[in-house]
XYZ file of C-alpha atoms in Angstrom:
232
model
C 78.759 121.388 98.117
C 82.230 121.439 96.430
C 82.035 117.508 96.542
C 83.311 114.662 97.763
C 87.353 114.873 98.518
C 89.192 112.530 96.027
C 91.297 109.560 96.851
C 94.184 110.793 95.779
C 93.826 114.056 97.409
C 93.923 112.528 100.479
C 96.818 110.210 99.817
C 98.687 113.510 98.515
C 97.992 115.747 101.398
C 98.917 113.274 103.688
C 102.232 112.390 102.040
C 102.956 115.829 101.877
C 102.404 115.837 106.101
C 104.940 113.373 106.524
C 107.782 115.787 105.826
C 106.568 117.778 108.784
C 107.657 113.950 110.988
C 103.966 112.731 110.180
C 104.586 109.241 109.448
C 100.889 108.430 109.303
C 97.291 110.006 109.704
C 95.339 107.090 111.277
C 92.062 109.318 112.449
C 89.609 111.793 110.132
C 86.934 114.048 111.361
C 84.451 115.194 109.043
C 81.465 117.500 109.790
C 78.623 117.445 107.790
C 78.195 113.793 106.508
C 74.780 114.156 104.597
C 74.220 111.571 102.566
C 77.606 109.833 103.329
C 79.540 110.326 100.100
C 82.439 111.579 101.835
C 82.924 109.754 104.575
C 82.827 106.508 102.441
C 85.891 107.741 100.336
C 87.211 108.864 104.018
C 87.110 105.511 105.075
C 88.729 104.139 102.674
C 92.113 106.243 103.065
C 91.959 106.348 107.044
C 91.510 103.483 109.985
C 89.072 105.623 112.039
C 86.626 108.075 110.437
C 84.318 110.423 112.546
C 81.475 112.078 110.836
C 78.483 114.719 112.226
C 75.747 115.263 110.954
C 72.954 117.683 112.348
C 70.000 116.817 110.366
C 67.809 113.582 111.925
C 66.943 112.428 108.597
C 70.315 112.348 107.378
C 72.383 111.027 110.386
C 69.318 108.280 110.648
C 69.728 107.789 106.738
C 73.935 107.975 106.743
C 73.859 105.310 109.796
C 72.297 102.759 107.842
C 73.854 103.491 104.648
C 77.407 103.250 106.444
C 76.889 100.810 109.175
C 78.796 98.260 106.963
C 82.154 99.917 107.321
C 82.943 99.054 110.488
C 85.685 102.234 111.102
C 82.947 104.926 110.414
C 81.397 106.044 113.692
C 78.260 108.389 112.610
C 77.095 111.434 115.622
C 74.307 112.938 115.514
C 74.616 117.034 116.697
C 75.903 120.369 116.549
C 79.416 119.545 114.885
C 81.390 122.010 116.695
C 80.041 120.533 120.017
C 80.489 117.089 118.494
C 84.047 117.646 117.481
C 84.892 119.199 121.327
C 83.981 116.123 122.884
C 86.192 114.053 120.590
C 88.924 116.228 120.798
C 89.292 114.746 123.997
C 90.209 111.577 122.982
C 91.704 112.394 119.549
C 95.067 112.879 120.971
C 97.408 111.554 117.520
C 96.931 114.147 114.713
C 94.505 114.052 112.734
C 92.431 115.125 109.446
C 89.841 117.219 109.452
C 87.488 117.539 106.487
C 84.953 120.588 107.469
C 81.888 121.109 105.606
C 79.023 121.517 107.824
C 76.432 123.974 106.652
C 73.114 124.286 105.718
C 71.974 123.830 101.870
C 68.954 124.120 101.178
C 65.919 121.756 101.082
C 65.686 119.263 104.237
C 68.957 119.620 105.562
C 69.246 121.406 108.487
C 69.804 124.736 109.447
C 71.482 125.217 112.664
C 72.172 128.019 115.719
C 73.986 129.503 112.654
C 73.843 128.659 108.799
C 77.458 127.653 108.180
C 79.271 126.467 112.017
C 82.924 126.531 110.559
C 84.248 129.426 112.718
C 82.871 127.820 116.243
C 84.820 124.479 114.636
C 87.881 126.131 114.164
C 88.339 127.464 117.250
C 87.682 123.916 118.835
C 90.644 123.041 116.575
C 92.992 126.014 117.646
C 93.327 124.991 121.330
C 95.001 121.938 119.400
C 99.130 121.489 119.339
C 98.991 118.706 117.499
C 100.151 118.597 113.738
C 96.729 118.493 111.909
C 95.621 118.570 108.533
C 92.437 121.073 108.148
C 90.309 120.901 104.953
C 87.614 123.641 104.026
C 85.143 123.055 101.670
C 83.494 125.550 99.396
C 85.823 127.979 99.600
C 84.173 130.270 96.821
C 81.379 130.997 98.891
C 83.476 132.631 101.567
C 82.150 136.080 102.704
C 79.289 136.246 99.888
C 75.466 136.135 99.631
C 74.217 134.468 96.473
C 72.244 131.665 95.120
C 73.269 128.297 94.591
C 72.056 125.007 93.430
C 69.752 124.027 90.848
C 65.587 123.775 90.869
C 65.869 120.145 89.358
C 68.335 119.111 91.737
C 67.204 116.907 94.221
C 70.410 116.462 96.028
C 71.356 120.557 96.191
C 68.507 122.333 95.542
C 68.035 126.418 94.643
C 68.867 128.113 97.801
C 69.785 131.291 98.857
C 72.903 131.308 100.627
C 74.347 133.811 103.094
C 78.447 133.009 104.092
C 79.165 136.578 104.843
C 80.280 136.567 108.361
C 82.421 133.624 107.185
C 85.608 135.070 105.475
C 89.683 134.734 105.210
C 89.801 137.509 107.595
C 87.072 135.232 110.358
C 88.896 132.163 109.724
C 92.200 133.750 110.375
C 91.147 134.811 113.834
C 89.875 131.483 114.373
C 92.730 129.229 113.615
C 96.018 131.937 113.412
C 97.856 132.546 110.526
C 101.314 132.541 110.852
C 104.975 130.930 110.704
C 103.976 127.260 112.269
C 100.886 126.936 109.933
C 100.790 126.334 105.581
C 97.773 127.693 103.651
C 97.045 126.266 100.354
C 93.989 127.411 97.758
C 93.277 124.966 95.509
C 89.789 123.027 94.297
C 88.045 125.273 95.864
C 89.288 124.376 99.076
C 91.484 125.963 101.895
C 93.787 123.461 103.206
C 95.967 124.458 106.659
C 98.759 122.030 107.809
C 98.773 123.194 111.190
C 101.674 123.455 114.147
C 104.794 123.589 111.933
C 108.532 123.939 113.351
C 110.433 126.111 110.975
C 112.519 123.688 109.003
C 109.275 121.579 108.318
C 107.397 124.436 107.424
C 110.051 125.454 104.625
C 110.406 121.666 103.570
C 106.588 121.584 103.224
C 106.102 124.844 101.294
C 109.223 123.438 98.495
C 107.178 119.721 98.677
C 104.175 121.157 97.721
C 105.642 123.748 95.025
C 107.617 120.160 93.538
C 104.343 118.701 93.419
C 101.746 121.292 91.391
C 105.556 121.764 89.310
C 105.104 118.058 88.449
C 100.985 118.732 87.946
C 101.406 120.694 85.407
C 104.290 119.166 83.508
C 102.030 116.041 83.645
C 99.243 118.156 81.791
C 101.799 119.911 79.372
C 102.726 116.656 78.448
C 99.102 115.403 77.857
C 98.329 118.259 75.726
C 101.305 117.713 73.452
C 100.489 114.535 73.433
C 96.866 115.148 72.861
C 97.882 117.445 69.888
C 99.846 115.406 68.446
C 97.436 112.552 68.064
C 95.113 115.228 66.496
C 97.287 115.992 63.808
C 97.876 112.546 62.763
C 94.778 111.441 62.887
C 93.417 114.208 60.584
């Protein structure tokens, strides 16, 4: 529900990874395809894109809608089973987009309503230098409403992510020196299996890069201003 990833997020994180001796990212996983927004922005950025989807209606509906992009390959299933039967030939790293869950309406509801903690620990019997992207990171151990009545696409729903929190996903995946957690867009992103030295190099990369960010915007808004007072 937080969206669709941007292209340029992708091409970011993933030039970030290379410091870490990650030349490329050639595969993406992403559970929870729906009505294939993401994975068509997916495919665009990477030459093999997996995506699960749970609900018949939507894996029937994303097929078709995607069957023109020749490196999506759509499955149809529990993700977390899904994603340990391609682990087993996903051997190069790889991203992984995670946003499997139940929303509301006709989407479907599984053995649990949000499967990201039986993902993750698919993903932490991996040694392999991945990138790990979790969406909707501000629902995260609460109970709430979301959506909208007129909203066709996410409708009013009651929600319930409390079993699902920092402290879960923690215990799922390990926190510590070889792994990089980043908040941002209401994701979590984890670069995963770090040596030491890349870990550090990573870390100062990605404090360069929000430093640049927000000079950019400074920069804009001076700008910005300055326009205004001409102008009036």
């Amino acid at each position: 529900m937080g969206g669709a990833l941007k292209k340029r997020q992708i091409r970011l994180l993933t030039l970030l990874a290379r410091v870490t001796g990650n030349n490329t990212f050639k595969c993406c996983v992403e559970t929870g395809t729906y009505r294939g927004d993401s994975a068509l922005i997916l495919a665009s950025q990477f030459e093999l894109v997996h995506t699960v989807e749970l609900s018949d209606k939507w894996y029937v509906y994303s097929r078709n809608r995607l069957k023109a992009r020749t490196n999506i390959r759509c499955h149809r299933g529990d993700s977390a089973s899904v994603m340990e039967r391609l682990m087993a030939v996903i051997e190069e790293p790889a991203f992984f987009f995670l946003d499997a869950h139940f929303a509301g309406g006709d989407t479907a509801f599984g053995t649990e309503e949000v499967p990201l903690i039986r993902e993750l620990d698919v993903l932490a019997t991996r040694s392999q230098k991945d990138i790990i992207v979790i969406d909707d990171l501000r629902l995260l151990g609460k109970r709430g409403v979301s959506g909208a009545e007129e909203d066709t696409v996410y409708p009013k729903m009651t929600y319930d992510w409390r079993t699902v929190t920092i402290a879960s996903i923690e215990r799922a995946i390990g926190r510590d020196s070889s792994s990089l957690w980043k908040f941002r867009n209401d994701r979590l992103v984890i670069f995963r299996n770090l040596s030491a030295a890349s870990g550090f190099l990573l870390h100062v990369s990605y404090a360069l890069m929000q430093g640049v960010v927000l000079m950019r915007r400074a920069v804009q808004w001076v700008y910005g201003s300055v326009l205004d007072t001409s102008s009036s």
